[in-house]
Short mmCIF file of C-alpha atoms in Angstrom, two decimals:
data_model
loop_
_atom_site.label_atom_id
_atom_site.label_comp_id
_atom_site.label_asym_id
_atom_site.label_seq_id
_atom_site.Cartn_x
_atom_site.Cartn_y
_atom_site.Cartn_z
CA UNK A 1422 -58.53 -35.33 -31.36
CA UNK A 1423 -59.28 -32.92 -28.86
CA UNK A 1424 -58.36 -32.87 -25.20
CA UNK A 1425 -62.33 -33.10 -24.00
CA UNK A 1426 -63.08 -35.99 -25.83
CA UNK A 1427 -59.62 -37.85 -25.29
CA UNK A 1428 -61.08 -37.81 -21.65
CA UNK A 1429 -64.39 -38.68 -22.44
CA UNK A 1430 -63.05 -41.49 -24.57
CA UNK A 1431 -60.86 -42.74 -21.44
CA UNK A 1432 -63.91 -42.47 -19.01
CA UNK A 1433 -66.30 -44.68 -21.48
CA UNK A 1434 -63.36 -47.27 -21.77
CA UNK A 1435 -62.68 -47.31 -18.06
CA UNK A 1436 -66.43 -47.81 -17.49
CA UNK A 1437 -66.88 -50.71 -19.92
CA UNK A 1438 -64.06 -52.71 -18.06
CA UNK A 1439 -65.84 -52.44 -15.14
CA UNK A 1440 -68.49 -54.02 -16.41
CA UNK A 1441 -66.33 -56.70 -17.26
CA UNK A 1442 -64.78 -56.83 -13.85
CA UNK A 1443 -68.59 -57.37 -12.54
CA UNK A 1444 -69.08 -59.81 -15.00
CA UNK A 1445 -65.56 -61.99 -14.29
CA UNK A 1446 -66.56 -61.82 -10.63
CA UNK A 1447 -70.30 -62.92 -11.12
CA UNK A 1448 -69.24 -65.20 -13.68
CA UNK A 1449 -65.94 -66.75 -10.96
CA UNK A 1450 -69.12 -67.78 -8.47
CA UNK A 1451 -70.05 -70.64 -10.59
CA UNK A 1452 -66.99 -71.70 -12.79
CA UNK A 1453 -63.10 -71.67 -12.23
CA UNK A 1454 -61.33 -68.16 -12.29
CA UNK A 1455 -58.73 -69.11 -14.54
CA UNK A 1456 -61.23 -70.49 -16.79
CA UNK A 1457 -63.06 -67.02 -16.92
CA UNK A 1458 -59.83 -65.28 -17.44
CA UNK A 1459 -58.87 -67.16 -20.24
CA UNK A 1460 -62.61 -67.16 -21.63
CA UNK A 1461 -62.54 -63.27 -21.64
CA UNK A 1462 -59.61 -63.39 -23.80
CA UNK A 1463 -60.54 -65.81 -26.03
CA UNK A 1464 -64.06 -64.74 -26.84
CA UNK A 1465 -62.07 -61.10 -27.07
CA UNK A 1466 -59.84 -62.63 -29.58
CA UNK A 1467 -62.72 -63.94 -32.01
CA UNK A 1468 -64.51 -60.50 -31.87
CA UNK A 1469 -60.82 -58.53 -32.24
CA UNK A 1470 -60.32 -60.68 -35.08
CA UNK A 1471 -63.51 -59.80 -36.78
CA UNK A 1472 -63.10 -56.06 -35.96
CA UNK A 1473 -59.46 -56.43 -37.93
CA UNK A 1474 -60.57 -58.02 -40.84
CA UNK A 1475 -63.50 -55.49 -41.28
CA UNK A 1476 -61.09 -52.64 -40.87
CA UNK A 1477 -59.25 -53.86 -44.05
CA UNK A 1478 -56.60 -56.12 -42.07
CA UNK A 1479 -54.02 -53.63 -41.16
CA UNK A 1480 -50.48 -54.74 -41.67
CA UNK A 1481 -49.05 -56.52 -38.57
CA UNK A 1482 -45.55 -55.24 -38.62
CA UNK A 1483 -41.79 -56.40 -36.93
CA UNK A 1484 -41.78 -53.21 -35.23
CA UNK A 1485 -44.93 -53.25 -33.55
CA UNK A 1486 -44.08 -57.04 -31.93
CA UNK A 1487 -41.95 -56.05 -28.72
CA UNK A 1488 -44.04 -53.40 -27.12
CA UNK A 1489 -46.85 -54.97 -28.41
CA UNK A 1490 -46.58 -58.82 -27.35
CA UNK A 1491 -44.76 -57.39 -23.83
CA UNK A 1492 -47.78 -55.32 -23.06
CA UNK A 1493 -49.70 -58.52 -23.99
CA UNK A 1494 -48.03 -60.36 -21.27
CA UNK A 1495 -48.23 -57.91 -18.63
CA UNK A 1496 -51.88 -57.87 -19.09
CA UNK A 1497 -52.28 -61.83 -18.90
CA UNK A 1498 -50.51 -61.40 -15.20
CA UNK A 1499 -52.60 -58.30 -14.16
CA UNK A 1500 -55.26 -59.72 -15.58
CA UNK A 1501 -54.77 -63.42 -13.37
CA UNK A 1502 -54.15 -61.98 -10.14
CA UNK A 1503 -56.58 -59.38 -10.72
CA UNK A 1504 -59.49 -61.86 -11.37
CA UNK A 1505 -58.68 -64.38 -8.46
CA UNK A 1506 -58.48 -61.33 -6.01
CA UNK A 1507 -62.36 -60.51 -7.55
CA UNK A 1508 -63.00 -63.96 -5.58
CA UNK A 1509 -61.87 -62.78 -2.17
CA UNK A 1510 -62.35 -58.68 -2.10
CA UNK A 1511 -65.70 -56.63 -2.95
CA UNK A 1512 -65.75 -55.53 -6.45
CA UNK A 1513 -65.23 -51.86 -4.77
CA UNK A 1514 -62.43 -52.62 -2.64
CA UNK A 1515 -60.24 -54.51 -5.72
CA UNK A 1516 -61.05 -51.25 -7.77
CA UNK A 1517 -60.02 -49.06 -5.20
CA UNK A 1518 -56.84 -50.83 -3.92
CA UNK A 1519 -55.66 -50.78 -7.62
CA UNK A 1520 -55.60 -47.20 -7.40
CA UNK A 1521 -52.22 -47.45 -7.06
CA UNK A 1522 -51.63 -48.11 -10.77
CA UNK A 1523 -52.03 -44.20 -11.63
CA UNK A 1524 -49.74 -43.46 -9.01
CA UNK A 1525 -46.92 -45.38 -10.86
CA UNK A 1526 -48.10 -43.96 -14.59
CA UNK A 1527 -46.19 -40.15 -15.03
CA UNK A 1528 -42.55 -41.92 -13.47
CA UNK A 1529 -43.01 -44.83 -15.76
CA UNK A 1530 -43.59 -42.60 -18.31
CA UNK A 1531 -41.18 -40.54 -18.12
CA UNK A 1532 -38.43 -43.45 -17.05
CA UNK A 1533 -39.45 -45.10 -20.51
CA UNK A 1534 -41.40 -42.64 -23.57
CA UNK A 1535 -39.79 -39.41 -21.81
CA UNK A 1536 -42.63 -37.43 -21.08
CA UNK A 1537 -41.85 -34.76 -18.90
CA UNK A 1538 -43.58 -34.57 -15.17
CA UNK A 1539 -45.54 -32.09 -14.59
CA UNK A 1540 -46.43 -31.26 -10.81
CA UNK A 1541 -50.22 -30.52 -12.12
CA UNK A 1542 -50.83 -34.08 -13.14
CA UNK A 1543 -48.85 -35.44 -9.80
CA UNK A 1544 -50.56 -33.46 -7.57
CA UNK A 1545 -53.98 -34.63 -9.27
CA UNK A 1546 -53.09 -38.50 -9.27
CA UNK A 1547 -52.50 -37.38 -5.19
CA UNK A 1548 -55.07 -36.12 -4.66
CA UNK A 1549 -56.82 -38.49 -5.80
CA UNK A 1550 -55.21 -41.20 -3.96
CA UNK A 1551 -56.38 -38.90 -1.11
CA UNK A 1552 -60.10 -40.01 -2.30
CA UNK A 1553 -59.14 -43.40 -2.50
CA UNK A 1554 -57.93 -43.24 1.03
CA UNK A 1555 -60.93 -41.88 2.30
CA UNK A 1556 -62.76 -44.85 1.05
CA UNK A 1557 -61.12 -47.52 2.59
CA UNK A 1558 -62.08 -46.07 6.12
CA UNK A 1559 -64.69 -48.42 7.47
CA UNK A 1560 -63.69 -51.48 5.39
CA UNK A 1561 -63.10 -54.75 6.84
CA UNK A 1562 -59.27 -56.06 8.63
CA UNK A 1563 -57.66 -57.58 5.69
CA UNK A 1564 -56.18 -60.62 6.86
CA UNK A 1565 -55.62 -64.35 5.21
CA UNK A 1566 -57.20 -65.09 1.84
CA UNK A 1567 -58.03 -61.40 2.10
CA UNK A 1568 -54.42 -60.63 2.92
CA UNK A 1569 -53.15 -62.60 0.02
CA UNK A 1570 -55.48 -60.73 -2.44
CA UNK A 1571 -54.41 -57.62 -1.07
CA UNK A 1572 -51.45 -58.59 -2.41
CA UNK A 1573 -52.50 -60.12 -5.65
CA UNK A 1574 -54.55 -56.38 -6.45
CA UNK A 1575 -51.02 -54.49 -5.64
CA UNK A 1576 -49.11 -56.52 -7.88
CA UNK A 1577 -51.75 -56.47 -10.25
CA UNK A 1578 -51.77 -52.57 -10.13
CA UNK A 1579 -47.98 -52.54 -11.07
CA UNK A 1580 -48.50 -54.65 -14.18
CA UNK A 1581 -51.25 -52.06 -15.19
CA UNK A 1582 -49.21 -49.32 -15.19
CA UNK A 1583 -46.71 -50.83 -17.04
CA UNK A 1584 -49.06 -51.72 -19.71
CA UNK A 1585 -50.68 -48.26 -19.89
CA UNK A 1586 -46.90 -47.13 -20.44
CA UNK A 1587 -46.87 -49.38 -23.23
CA UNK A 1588 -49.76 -49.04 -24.48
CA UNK A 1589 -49.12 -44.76 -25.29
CA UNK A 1590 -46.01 -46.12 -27.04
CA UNK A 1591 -47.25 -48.04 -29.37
CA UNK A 1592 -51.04 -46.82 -29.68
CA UNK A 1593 -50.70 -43.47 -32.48
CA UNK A 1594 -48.75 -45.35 -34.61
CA UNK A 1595 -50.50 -49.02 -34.59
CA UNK A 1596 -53.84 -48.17 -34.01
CA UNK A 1597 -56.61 -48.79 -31.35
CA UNK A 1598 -57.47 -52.11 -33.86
CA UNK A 1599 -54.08 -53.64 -33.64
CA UNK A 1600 -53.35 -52.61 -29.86
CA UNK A 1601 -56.62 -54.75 -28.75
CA UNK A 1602 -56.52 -57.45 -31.16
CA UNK A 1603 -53.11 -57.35 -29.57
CA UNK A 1604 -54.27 -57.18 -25.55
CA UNK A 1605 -56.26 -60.07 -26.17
CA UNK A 1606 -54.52 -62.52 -28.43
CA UNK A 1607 -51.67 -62.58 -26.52
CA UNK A 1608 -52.95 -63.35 -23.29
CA UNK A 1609 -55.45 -65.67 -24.76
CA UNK A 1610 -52.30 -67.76 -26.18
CA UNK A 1611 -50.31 -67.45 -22.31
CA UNK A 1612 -54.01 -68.52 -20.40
CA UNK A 1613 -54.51 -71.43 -22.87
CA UNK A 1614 -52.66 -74.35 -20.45
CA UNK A 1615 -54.65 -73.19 -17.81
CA UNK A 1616 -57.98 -74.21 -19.50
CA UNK A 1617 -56.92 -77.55 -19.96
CA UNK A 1618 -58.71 -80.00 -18.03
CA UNK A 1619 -61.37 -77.26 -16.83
CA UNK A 1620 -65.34 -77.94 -17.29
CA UNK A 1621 -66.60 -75.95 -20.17
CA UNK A 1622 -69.39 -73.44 -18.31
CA UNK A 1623 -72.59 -73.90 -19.44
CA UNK A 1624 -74.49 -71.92 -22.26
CA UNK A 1625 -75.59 -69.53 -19.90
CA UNK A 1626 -72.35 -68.91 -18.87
CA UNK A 1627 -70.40 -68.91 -22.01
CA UNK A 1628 -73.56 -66.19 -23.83
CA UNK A 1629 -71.88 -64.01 -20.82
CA UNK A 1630 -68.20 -64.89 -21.23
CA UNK A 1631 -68.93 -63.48 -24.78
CA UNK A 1632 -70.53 -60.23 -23.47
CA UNK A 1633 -67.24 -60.17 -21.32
CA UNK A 1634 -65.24 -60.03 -23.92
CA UNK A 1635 -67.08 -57.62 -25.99
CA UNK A 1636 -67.03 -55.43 -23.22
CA UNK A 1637 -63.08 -55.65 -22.67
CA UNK A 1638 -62.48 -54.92 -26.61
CA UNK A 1639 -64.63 -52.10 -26.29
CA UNK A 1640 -62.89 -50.75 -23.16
CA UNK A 1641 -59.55 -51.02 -24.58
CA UNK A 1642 -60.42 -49.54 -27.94
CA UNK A 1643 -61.29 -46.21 -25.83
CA UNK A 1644 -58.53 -46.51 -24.12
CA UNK A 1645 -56.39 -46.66 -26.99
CA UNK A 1646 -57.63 -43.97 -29.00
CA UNK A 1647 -57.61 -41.97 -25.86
CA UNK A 1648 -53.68 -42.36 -25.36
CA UNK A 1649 -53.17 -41.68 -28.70
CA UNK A 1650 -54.34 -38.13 -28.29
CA UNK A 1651 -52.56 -37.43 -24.85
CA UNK A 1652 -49.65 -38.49 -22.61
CA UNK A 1653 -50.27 -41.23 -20.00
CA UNK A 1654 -49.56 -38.84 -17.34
CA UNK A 1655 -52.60 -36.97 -18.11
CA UNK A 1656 -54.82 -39.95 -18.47
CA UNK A 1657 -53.76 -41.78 -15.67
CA UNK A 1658 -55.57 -40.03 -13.37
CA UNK A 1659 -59.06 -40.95 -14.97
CA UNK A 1660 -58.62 -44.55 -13.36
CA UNK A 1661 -59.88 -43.27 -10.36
CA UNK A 1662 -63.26 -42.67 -12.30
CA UNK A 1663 -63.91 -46.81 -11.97
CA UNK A 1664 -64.51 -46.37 -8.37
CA UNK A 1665 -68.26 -45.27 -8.35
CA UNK A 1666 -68.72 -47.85 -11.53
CA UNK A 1667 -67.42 -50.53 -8.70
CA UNK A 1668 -69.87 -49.00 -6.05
CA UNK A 1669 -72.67 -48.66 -8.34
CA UNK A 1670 -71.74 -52.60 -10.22
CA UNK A 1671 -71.11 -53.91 -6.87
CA UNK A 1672 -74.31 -52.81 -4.87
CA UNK A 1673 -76.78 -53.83 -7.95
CA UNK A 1674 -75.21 -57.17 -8.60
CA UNK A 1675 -73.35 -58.60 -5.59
CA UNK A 1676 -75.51 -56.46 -3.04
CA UNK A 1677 -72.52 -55.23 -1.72
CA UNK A 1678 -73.06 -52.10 1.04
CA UNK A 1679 -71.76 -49.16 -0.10
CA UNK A 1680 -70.37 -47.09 2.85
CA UNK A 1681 -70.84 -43.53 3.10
CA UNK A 1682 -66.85 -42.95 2.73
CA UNK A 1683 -67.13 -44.16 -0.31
CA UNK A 1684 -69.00 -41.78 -2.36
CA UNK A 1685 -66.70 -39.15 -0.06
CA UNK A 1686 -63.64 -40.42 -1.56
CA UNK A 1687 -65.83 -40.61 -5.55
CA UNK A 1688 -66.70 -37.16 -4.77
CA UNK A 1689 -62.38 -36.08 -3.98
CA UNK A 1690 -61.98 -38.44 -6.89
CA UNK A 1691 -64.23 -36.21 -8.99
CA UNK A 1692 -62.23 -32.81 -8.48
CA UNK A 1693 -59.09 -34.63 -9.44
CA UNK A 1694 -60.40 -36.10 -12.49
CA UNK A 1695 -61.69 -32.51 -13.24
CA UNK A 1696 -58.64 -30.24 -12.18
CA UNK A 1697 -56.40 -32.61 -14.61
CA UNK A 1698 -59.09 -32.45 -17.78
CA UNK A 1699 -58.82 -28.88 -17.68
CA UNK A 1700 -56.49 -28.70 -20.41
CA UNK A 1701 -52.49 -28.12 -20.40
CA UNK A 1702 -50.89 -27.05 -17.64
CA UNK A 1703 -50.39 -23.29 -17.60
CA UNK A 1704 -46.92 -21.63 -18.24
CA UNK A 1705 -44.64 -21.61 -15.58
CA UNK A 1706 -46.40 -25.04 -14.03
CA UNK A 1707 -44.12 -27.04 -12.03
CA UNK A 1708 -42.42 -29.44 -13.65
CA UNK A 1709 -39.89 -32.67 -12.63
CA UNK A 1710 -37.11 -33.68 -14.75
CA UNK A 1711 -35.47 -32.00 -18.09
CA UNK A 1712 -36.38 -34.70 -21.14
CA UNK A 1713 -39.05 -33.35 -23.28
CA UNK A 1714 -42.79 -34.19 -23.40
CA UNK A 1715 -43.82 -36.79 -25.86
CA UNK A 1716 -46.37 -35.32 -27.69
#
């Protein structure tokens, strides 16, 4: 696969799981949050089911299970604290306070799969950041509930990184079919005691939880064939592209203001995104650390 469309690929997936965001936080207004969150996974379950047993049911092997079922878990806690904070914070300012996630991506990745850092793809997640920083300017004091979710988001954000680590080390070799029936059987199974006892939603809601989950397969099978072609570290940096789907999601559904620092930062976010997709770094790039890249 070529460079160009393993970020194209990326920027599709990240786009469709901000729809699902919107959707878990229009969704969380009328029903229980942990009810959502396991709805998402379980209506993602039935469709990643179907998907794997029209693809010929490819073989579910021992080796795939630890990286496969941790990830799995990782994204049943992101995906938790993540939701609930949907219920305290605009969707823009959740979005943008997770941020931090691509931050975390090249030293996880080269702590765990080896891929060497390369000060190109550092100084893009940075600048970046830079963008995100810009559009927090104006937003309101964070303080209790909203203090807490701050919280929840950053914790959230650590999880995600971790499972995007996971996710490049298992995704050429399983499969974008395996690695989301994967992301959403697991967590569907670790949610389940949570739904007990919980009001079923009503058919309106449950047509939606369906589209939710439709959404989130098709997110994560981008994302998966995306990290299959390239290292996380050059990736990573194409989460920052969710911010004007937040803005955009966030003023057309919730009515949510969208301050002028906002499309400031989308626009720094922009030239990051685009200085990284440029291709490999050229020779004699900085570079951090002596393992070799994964490739």
């Amino acid at each position: 696969m070529s460079r160009p469309l393993a970020f194209a690929q990326s920027a599709a997936g990240i786009g469709a799981l901000c729809g699902m965001d919107a959707l878990v936080k229009y969704l969380s207004q009328h029903n229980d949050v942990t009810l959502i969150t396991f709805a998402r996974y379980a209506s993602g379950t039935a469709l990643a089911l179907g998907v794997w047993w029209a693809a010929g049911r490819p073989a579910i092997t021992r080796a795939m299970l630890p990286v496969q079922v941790g990830r799995g878990v990782l994204i049943a806690i992101m995906a938790l604290l993540f939701y609930w904070s949907l219920t305290k914070l605009t969707l823009a300012e959740a979005i943008t306070i997770s941020f931090i996630a691509p931050l975390l991506v090249p030293p996880m990745a080269s702590a765990f799969l080896g891929e060497r850092l390369q000060g190109r793809y550092l100084l893009a997640g940075l600048l970046g950041f830079a963008g995100v920083i810009v559009t927090v300017q104006g937003a309101p004091v964070f303080g209790g509930d909203r203090l807490l979710a701050l919280g929840a988001v950053l914790a959230a954000a650590v999880a995600y990184a971790a499972s995007l680590v996971l996710l490049r080390a298992r995704a050429g070799t399983d499969g974008s079919t395996i690695t989301t029936l994967f992301g959403a059987i697991v967590p569907a199974i670790l949610l389940s005691p949570l739904a007990i006892g919980q009001p079923l939603p009503d058919t309106h809601s449950l047509i939606w939880c369906v589209v939710m989950g439709l959404l989130g397969n098709i997110g994560i099978q981008f994302i998966a064939r995306a990290y299959a072609a390239a290292e996380a570290q050059v990736l990573a940096v194409m989460e920052f592209t969710a911010l004007p789907w937040a803005a955009l999601l966030g003023w057309l559904v919730f009515s949510e203001p969208v301050r002028i620092q906002v499309w400031i930062g989308g626009a720094i976010i922009a030239i990051a995104c685009l200085w990284s997709a440029r291709g490999e770094a050229v020779a004699g790039s900085p570079a951090i650390g002596d393992s070799q890249a994964a490739e």
